Short mmCIF file of N, CA, C and O in Angstrom, two decimals:
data_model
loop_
_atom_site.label_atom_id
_atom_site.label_comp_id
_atom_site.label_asym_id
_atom_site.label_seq_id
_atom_site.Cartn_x
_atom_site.Cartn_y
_atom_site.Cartn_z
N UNK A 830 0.85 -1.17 0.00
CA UNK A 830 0.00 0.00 0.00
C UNK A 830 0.90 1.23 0.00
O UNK A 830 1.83 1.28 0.80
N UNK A 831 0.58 2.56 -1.13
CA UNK A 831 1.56 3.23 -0.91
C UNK A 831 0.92 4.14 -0.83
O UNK A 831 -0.12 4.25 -1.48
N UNK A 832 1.55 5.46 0.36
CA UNK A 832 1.23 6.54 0.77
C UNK A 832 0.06 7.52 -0.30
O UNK A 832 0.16 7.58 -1.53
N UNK A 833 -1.02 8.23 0.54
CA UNK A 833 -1.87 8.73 -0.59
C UNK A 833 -1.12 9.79 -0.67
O UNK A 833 -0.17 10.09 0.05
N UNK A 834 -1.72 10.54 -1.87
CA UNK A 834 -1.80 12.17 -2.27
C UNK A 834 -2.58 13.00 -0.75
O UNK A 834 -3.66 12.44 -0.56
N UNK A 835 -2.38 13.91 0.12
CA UNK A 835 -3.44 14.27 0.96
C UNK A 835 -4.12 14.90 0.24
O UNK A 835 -5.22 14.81 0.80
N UNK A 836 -4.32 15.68 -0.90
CA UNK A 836 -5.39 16.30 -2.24
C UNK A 836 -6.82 15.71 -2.64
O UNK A 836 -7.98 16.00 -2.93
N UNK A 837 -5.66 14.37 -2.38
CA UNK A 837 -6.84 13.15 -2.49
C UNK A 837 -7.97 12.53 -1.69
O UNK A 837 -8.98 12.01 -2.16
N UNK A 838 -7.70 12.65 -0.55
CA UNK A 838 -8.29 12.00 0.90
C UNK A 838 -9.64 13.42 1.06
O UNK A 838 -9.51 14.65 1.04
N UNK A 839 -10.81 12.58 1.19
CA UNK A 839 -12.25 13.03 1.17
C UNK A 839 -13.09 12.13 1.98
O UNK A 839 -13.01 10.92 1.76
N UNK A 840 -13.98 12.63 2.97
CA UNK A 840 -14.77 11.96 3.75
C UNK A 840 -15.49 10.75 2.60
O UNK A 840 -16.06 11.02 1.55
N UNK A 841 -15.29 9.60 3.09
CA UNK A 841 -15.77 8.87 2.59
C UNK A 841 -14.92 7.67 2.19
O UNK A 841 -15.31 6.50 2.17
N UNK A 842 -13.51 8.20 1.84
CA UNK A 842 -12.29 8.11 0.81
C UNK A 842 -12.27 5.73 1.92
O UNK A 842 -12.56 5.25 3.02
N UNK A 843 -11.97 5.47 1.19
CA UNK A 843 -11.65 3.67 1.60
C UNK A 843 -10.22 3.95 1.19
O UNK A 843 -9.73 4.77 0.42
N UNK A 844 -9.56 2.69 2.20
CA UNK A 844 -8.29 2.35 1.98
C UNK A 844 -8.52 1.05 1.51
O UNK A 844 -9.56 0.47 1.84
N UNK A 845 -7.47 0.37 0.58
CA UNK A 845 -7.76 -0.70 0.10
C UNK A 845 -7.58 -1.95 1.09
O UNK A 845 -6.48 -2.07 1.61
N UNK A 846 -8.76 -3.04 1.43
CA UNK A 846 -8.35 -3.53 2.45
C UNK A 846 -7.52 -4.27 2.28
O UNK A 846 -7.06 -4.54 1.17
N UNK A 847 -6.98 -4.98 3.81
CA UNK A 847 -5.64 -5.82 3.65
C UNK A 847 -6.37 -7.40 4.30
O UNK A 847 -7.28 -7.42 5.12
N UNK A 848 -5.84 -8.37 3.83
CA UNK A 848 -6.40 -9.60 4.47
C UNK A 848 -5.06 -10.00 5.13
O UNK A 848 -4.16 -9.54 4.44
N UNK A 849 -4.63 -10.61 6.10
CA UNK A 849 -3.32 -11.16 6.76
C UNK A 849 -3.96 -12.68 6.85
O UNK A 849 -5.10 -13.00 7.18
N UNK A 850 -3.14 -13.28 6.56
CA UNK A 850 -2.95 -15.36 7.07
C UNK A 850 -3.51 -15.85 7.89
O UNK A 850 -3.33 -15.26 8.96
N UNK A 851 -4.44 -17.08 7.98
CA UNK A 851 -5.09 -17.72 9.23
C UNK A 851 -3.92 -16.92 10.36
O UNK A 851 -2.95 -16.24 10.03
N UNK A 852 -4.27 -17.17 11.43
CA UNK A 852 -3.82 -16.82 12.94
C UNK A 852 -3.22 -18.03 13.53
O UNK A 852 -4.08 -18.91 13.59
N UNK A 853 -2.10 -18.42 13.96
CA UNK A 853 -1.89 -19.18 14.12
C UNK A 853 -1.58 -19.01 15.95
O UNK A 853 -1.64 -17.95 16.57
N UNK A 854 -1.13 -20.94 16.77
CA UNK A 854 -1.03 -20.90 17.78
C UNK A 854 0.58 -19.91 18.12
O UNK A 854 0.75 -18.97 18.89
N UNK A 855 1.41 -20.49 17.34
CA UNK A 855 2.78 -19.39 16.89
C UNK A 855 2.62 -18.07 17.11
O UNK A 855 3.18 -17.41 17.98
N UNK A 856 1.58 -17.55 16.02
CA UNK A 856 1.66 -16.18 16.26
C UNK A 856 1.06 -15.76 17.68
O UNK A 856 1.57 -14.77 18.20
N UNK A 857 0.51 -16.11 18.03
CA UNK A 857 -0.06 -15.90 19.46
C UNK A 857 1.10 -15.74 20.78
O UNK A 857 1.34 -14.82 21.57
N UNK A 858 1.66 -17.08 20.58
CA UNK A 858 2.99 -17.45 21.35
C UNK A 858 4.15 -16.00 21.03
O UNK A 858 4.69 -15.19 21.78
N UNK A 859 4.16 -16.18 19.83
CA UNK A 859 5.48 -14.94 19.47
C UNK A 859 4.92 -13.51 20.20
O UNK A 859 5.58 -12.83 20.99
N UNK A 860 3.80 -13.27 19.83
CA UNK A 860 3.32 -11.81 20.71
C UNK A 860 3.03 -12.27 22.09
O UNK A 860 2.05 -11.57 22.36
N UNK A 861 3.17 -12.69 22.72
CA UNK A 861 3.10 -12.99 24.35
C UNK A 861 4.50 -12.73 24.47
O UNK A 861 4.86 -11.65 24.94
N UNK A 862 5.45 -13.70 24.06
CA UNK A 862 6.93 -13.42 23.81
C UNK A 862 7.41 -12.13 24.00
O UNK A 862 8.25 -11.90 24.87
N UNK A 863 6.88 -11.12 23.18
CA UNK A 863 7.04 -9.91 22.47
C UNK A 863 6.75 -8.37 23.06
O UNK A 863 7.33 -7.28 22.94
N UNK A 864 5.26 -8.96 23.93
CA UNK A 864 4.30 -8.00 24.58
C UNK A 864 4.98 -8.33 25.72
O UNK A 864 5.70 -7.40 26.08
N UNK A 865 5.05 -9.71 26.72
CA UNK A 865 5.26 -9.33 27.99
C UNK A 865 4.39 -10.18 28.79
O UNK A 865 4.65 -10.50 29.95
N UNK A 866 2.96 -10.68 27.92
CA UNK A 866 1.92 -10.80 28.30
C UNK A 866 1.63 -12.60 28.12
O UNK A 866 1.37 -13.25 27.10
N UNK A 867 1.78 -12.96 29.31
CA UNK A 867 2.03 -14.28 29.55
C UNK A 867 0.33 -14.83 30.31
O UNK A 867 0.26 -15.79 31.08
N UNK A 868 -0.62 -14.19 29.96
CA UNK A 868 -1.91 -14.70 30.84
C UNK A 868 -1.98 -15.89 30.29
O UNK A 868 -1.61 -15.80 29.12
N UNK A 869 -2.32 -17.18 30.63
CA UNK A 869 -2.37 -18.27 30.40
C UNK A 869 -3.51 -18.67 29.37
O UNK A 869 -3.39 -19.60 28.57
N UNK A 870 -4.78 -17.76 29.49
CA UNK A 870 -5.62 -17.81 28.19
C UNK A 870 -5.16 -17.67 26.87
O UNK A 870 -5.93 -17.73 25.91
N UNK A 871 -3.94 -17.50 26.76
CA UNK A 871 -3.39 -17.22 25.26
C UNK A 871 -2.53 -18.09 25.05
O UNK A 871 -1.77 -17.73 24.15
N UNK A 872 -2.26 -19.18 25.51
CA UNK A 872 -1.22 -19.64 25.52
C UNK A 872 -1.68 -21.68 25.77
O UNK A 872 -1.41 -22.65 25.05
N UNK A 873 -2.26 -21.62 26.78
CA UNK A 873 -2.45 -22.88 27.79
C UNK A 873 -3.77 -23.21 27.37
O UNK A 873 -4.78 -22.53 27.55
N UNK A 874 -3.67 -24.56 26.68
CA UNK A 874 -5.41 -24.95 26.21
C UNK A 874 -6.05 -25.61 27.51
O UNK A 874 -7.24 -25.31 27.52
N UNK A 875 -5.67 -26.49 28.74
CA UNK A 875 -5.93 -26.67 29.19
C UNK A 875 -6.60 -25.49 30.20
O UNK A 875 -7.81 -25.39 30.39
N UNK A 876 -5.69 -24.71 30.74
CA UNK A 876 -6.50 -23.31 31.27
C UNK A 876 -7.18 -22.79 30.52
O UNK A 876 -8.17 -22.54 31.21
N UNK A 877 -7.42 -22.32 29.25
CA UNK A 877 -8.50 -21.73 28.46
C UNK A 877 -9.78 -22.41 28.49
O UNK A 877 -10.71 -21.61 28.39
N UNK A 878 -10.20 -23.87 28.60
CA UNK A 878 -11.02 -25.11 28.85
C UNK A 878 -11.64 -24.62 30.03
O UNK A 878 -12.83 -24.35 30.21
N UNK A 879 -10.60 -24.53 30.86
CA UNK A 879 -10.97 -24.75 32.45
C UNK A 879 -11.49 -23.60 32.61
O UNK A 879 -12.30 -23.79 33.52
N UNK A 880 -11.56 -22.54 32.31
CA UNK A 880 -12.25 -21.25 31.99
C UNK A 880 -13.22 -21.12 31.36
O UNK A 880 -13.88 -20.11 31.60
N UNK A 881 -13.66 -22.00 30.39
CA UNK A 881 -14.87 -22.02 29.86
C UNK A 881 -14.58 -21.57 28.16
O UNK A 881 -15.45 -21.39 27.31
N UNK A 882 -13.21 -21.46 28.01
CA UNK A 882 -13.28 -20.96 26.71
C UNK A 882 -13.23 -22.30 25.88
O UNK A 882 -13.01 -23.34 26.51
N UNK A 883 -13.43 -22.35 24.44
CA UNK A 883 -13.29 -23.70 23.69
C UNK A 883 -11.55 -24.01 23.01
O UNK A 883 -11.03 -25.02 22.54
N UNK A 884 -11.08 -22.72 23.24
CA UNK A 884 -9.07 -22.89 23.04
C UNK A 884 -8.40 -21.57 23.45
O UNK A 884 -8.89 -20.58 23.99
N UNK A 885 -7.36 -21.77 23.12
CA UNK A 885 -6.56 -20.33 23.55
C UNK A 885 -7.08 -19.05 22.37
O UNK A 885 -7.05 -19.14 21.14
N UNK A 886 -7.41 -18.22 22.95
CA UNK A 886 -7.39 -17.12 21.86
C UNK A 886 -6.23 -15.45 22.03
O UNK A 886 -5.55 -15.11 23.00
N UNK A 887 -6.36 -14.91 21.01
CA UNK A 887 -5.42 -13.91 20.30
C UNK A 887 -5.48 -12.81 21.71
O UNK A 887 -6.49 -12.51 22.34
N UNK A 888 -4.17 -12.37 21.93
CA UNK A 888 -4.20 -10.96 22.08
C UNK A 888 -4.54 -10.05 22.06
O UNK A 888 -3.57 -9.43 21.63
N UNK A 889 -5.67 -9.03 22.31
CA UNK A 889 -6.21 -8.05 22.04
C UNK A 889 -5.24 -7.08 20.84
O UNK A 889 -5.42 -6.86 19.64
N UNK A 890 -4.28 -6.69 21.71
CA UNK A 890 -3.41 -5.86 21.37
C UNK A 890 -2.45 -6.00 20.11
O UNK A 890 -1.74 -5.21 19.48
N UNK A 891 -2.84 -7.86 19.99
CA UNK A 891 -2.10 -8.57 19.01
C UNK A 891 -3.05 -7.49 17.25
O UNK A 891 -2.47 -6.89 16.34
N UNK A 892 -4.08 -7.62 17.39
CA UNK A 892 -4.86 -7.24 16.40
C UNK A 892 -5.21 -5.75 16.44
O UNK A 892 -5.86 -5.21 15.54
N UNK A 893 -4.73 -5.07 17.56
CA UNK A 893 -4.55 -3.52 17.44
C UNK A 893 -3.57 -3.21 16.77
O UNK A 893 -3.75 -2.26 16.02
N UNK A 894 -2.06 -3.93 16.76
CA UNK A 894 -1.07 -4.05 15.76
C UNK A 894 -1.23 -4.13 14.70
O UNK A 894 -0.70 -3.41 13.84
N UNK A 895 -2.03 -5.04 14.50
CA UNK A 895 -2.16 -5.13 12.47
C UNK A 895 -2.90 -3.93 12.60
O UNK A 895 -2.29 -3.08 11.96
N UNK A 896 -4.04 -3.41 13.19
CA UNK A 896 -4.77 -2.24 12.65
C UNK A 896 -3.86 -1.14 12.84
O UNK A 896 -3.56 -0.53 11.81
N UNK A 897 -3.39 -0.78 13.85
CA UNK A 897 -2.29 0.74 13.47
C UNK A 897 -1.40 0.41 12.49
O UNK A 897 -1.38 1.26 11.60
N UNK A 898 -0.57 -0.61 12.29
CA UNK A 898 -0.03 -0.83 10.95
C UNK A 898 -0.56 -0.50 10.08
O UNK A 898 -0.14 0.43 9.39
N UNK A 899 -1.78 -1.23 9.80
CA UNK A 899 -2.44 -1.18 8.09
C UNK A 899 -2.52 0.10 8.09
O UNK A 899 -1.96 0.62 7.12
N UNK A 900 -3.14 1.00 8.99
CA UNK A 900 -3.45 2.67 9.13
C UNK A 900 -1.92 3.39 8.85
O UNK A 900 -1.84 4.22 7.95
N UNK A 901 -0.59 3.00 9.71
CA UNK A 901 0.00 3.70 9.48
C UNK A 901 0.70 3.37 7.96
O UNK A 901 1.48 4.21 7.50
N UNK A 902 0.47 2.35 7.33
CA UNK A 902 0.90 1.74 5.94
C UNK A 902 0.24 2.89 4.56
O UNK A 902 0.79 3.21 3.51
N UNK A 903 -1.26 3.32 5.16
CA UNK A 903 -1.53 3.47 4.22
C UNK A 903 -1.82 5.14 4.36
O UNK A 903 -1.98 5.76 3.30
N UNK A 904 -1.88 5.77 5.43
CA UNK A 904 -1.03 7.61 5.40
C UNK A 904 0.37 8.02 6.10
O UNK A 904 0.86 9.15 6.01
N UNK A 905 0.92 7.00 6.78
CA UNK A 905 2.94 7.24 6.51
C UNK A 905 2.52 7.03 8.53
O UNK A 905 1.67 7.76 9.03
N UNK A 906 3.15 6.16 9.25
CA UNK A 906 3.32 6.19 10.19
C UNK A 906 3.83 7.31 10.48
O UNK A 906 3.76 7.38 11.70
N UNK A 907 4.57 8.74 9.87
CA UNK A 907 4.95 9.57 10.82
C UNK A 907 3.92 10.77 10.79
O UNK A 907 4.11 11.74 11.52
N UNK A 908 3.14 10.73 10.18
CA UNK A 908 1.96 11.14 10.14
C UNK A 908 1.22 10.92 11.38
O UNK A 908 0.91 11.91 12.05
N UNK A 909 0.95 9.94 11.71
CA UNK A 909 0.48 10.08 13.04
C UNK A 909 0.22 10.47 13.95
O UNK A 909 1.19 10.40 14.71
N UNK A 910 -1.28 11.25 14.75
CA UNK A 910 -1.16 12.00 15.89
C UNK A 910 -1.96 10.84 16.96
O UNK A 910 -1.49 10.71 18.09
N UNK A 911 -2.82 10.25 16.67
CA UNK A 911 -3.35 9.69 17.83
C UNK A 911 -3.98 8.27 16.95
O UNK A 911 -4.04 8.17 15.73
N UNK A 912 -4.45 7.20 18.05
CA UNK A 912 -5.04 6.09 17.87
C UNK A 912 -5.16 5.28 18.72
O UNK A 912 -4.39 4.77 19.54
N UNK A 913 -6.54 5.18 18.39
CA UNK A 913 -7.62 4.47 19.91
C UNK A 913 -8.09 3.12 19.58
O UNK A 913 -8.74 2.97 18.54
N UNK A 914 -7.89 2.32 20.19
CA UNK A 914 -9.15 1.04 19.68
C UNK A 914 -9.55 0.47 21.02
O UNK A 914 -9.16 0.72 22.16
N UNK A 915 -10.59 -0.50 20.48
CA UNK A 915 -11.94 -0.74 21.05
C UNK A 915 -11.86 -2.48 21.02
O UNK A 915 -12.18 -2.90 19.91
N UNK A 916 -11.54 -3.40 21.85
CA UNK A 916 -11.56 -4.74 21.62
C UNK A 916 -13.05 -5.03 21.26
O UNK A 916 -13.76 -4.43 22.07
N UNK A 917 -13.93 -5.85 20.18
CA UNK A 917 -15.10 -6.12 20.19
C UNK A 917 -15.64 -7.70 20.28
O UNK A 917 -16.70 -8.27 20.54
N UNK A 918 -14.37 -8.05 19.92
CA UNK A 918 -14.63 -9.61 19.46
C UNK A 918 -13.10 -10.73 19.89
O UNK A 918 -11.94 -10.32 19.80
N UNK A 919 -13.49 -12.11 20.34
CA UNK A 919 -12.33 -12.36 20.59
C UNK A 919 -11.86 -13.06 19.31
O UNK A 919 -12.63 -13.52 18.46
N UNK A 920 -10.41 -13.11 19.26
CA UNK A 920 -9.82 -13.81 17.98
C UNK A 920 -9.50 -15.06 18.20
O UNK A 920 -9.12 -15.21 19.36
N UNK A 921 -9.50 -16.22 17.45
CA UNK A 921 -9.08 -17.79 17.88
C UNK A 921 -8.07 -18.05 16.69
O UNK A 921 -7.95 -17.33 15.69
N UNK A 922 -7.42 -19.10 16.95
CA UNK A 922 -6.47 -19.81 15.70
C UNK A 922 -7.46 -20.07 14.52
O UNK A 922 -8.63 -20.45 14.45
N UNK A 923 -6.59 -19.74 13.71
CA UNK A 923 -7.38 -20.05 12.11
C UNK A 923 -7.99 -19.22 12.08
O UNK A 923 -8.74 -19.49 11.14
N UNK A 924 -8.40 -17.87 12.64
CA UNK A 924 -9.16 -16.98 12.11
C UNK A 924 -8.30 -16.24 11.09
O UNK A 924 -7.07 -16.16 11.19
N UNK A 925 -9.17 -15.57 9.87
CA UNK A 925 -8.21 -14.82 9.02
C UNK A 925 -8.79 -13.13 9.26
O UNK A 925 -9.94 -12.71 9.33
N UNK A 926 -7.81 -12.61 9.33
CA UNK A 926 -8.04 -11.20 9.59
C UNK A 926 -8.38 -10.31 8.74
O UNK A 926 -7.62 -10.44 7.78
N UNK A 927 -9.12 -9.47 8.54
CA UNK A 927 -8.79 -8.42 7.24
C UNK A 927 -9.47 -6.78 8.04
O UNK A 927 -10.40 -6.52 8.80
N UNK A 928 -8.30 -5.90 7.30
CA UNK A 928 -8.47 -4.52 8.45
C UNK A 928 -9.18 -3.26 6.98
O UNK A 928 -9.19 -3.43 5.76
N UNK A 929 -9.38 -2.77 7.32
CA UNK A 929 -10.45 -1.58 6.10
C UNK A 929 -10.46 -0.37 7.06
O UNK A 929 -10.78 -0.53 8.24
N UNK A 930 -10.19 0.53 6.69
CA UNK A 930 -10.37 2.08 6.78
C UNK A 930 -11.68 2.99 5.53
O UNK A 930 -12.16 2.93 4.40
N UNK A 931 -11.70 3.69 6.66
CA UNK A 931 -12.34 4.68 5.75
C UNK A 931 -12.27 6.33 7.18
O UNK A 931 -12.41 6.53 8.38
N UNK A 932 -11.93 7.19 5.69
CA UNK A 932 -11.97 8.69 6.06
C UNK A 932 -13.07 9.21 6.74
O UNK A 932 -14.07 9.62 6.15
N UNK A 933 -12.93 9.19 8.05
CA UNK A 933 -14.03 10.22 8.51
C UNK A 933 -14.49 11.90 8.71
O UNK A 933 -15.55 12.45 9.03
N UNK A 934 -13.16 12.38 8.36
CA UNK A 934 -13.00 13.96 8.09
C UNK A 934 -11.92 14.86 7.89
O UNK A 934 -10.83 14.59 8.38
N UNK A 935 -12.05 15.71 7.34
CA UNK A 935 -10.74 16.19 6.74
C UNK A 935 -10.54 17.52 7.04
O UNK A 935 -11.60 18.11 6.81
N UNK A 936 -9.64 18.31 7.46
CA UNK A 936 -9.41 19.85 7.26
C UNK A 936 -8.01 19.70 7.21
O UNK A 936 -7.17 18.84 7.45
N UNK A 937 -8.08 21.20 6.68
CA UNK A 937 -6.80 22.29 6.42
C UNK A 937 -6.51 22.78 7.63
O UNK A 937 -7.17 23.63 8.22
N UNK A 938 -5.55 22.29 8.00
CA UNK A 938 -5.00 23.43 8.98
C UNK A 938 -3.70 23.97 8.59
O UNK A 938 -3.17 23.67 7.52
N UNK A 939 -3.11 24.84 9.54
CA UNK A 939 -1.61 25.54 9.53
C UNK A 939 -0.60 24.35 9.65
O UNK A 939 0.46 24.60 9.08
N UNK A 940 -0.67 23.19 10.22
CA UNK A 940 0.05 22.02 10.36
C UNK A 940 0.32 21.24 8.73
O UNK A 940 1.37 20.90 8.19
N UNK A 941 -1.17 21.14 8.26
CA UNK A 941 -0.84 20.34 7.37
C UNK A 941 -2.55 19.97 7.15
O UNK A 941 -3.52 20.62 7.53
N UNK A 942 -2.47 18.60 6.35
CA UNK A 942 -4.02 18.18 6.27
C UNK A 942 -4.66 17.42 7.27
O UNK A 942 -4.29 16.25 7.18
N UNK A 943 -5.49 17.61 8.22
CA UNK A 943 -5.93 16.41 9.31
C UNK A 943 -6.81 15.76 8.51
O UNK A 943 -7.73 16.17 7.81
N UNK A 944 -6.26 14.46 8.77
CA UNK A 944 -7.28 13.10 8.07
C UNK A 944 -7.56 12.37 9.73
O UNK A 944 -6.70 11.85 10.45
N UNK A 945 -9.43 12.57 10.09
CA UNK A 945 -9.42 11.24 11.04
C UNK A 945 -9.72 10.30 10.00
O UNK A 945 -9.76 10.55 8.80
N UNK A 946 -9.95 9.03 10.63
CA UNK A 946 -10.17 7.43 9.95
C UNK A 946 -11.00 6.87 11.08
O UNK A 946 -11.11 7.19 12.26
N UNK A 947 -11.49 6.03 10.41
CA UNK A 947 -12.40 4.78 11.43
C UNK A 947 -12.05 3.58 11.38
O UNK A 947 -13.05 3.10 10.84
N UNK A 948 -11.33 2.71 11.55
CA UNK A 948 -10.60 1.21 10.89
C UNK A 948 -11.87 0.00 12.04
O UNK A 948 -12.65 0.22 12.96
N UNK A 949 -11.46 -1.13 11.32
CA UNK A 949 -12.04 -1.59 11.59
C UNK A 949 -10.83 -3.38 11.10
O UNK A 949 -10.08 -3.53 10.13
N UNK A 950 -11.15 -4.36 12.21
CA UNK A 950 -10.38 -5.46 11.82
C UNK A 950 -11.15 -6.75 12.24
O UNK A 950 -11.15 -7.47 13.24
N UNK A 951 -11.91 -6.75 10.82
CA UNK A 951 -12.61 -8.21 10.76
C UNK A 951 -12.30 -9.92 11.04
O UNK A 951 -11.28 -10.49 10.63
N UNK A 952 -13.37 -10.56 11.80
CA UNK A 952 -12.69 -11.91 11.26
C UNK A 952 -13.84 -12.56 9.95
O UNK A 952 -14.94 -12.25 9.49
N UNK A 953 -13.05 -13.36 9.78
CA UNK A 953 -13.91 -14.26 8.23
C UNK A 953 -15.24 -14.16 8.33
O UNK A 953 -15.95 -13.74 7.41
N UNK A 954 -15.78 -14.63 9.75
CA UNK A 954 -17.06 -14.76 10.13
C UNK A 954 -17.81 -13.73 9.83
O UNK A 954 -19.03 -13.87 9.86
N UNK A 955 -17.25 -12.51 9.49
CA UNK A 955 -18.01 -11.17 9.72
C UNK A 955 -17.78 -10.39 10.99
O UNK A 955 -17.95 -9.18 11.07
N UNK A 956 -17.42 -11.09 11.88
CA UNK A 956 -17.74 -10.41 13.38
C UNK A 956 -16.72 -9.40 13.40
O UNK A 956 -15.63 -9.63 12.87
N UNK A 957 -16.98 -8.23 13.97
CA UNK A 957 -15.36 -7.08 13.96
C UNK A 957 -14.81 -7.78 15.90
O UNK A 957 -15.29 -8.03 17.01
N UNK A 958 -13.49 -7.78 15.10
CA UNK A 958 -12.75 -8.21 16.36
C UNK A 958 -12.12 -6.83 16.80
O UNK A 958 -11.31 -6.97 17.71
N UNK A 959 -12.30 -5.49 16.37
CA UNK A 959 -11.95 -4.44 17.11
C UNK A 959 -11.94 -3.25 16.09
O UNK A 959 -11.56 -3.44 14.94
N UNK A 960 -12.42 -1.88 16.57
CA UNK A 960 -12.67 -1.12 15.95
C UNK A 960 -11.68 0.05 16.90
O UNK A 960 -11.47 0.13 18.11
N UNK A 961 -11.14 1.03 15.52
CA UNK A 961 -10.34 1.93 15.88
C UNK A 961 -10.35 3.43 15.39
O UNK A 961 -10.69 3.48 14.21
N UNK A 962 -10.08 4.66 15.93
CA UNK A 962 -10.09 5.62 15.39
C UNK A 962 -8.90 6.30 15.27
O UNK A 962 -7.88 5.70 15.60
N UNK A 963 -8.79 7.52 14.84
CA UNK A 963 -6.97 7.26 14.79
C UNK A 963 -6.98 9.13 13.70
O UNK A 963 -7.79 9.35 12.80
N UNK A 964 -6.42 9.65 13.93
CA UNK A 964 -5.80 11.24 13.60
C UNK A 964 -4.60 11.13 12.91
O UNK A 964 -3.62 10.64 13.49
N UNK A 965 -4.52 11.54 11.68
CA UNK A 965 -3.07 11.96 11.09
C UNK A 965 -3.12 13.27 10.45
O UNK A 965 -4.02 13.90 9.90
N UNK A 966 -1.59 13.53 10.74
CA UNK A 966 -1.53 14.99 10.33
C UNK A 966 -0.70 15.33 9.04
O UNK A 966 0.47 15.59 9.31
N UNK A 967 -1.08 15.40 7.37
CA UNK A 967 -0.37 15.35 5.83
C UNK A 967 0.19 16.37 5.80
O UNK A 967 -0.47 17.38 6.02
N UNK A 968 1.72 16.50 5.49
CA UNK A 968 1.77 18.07 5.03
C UNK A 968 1.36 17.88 3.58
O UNK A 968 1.29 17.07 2.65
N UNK A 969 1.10 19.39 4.05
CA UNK A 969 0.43 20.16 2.57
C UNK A 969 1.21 19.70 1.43
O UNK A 969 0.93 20.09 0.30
#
C-alpha cells in the first residue's frame, strides 16, 4: 500500500483492504513473547477449557497491531497524531483477519491536512474483532 496524495483524501475516501494469514497458535505465542503478556488464556489450552473458553485465543493488542499498521501503511506512520481502539470480538487460531479504513473527516489546517479514519479489523465470520479511530496529520 503506498502513501496517498493528501489532495486526495475526502470523507468517505476507503483504503484498500488488507487480508493477513489464518492466525496461528505461533503467532499468538510470538506476541506474548514480544508483549510481555504471559496470561495463560493465550497460551495454555488446558487453562482456556478450564475457563470455559473452547481454546486459547489472540491478544487483544495482538490485532490492534495489524490495525495501526495497516493505518499507518496506508497515510505514513509519521503522520500520526493519535489512535484508539476498542476490543469487540475475541480472535481464535485459524481466524483470518482483514483490516479496512475509511476517512471520517478532513481539514486544512496551519500544520498540514488532518485526516481522522475509522478502521475496523474483521474476522472471516463477519464479526469485527476491534474497531479503531486514529488522527493523522499530511503536510500540505
Amino acid at each position: 500500500m503506498s502513501v496517498i496524495a493528501p489532495q486526495s483524501l475526502t470523507v468517505g475516501a476507503q483504503a484498500e483492504e488488507r487480508t493477513y494469514p489464518p492466525l496461528t497458535r505461533t503467532d499468538i505465542v510470538r506476541y506474548a513473547g514480544a508483549s510481555g503478556d504471559f496470561t495463560p488464556l493465550h497460551h495454555d489450552q488446558e487453562f482456556a477449557e478450564k475457563a470455559g473458553y473452547p481454546t486459547v485465543f489472540s491478544i487483544g493488542m495482538y490485532q490492534a497491531g495489524l490495525l495501526a499498521g495497516f493505518a499507518a501503511d496506508w497515510l505514513g506512520a509519521e503522520n500520526v497524531r493519535r489512535f484508539a481502539a476498542r476490543f469487540r470480538e475475541q480472535v481464535w487460531p485459524g481466524d483470518e483477519l482483514t483490516c479496512a479504513g475509511t476517512v471520517s473527516a478532513v481539514e486544512d489546517t496551519a500544520e498540514g491536512r488532518r485526516v481522522d479514519v475509522e478502521l475496523e479489523c474483521r474476522r472471516q465470520t463477519g464479526g469485527v474483532a476491534i474497531t479503531a479511530t486514529a488522527t493523522f496529520v499530511l503536510p500540505a
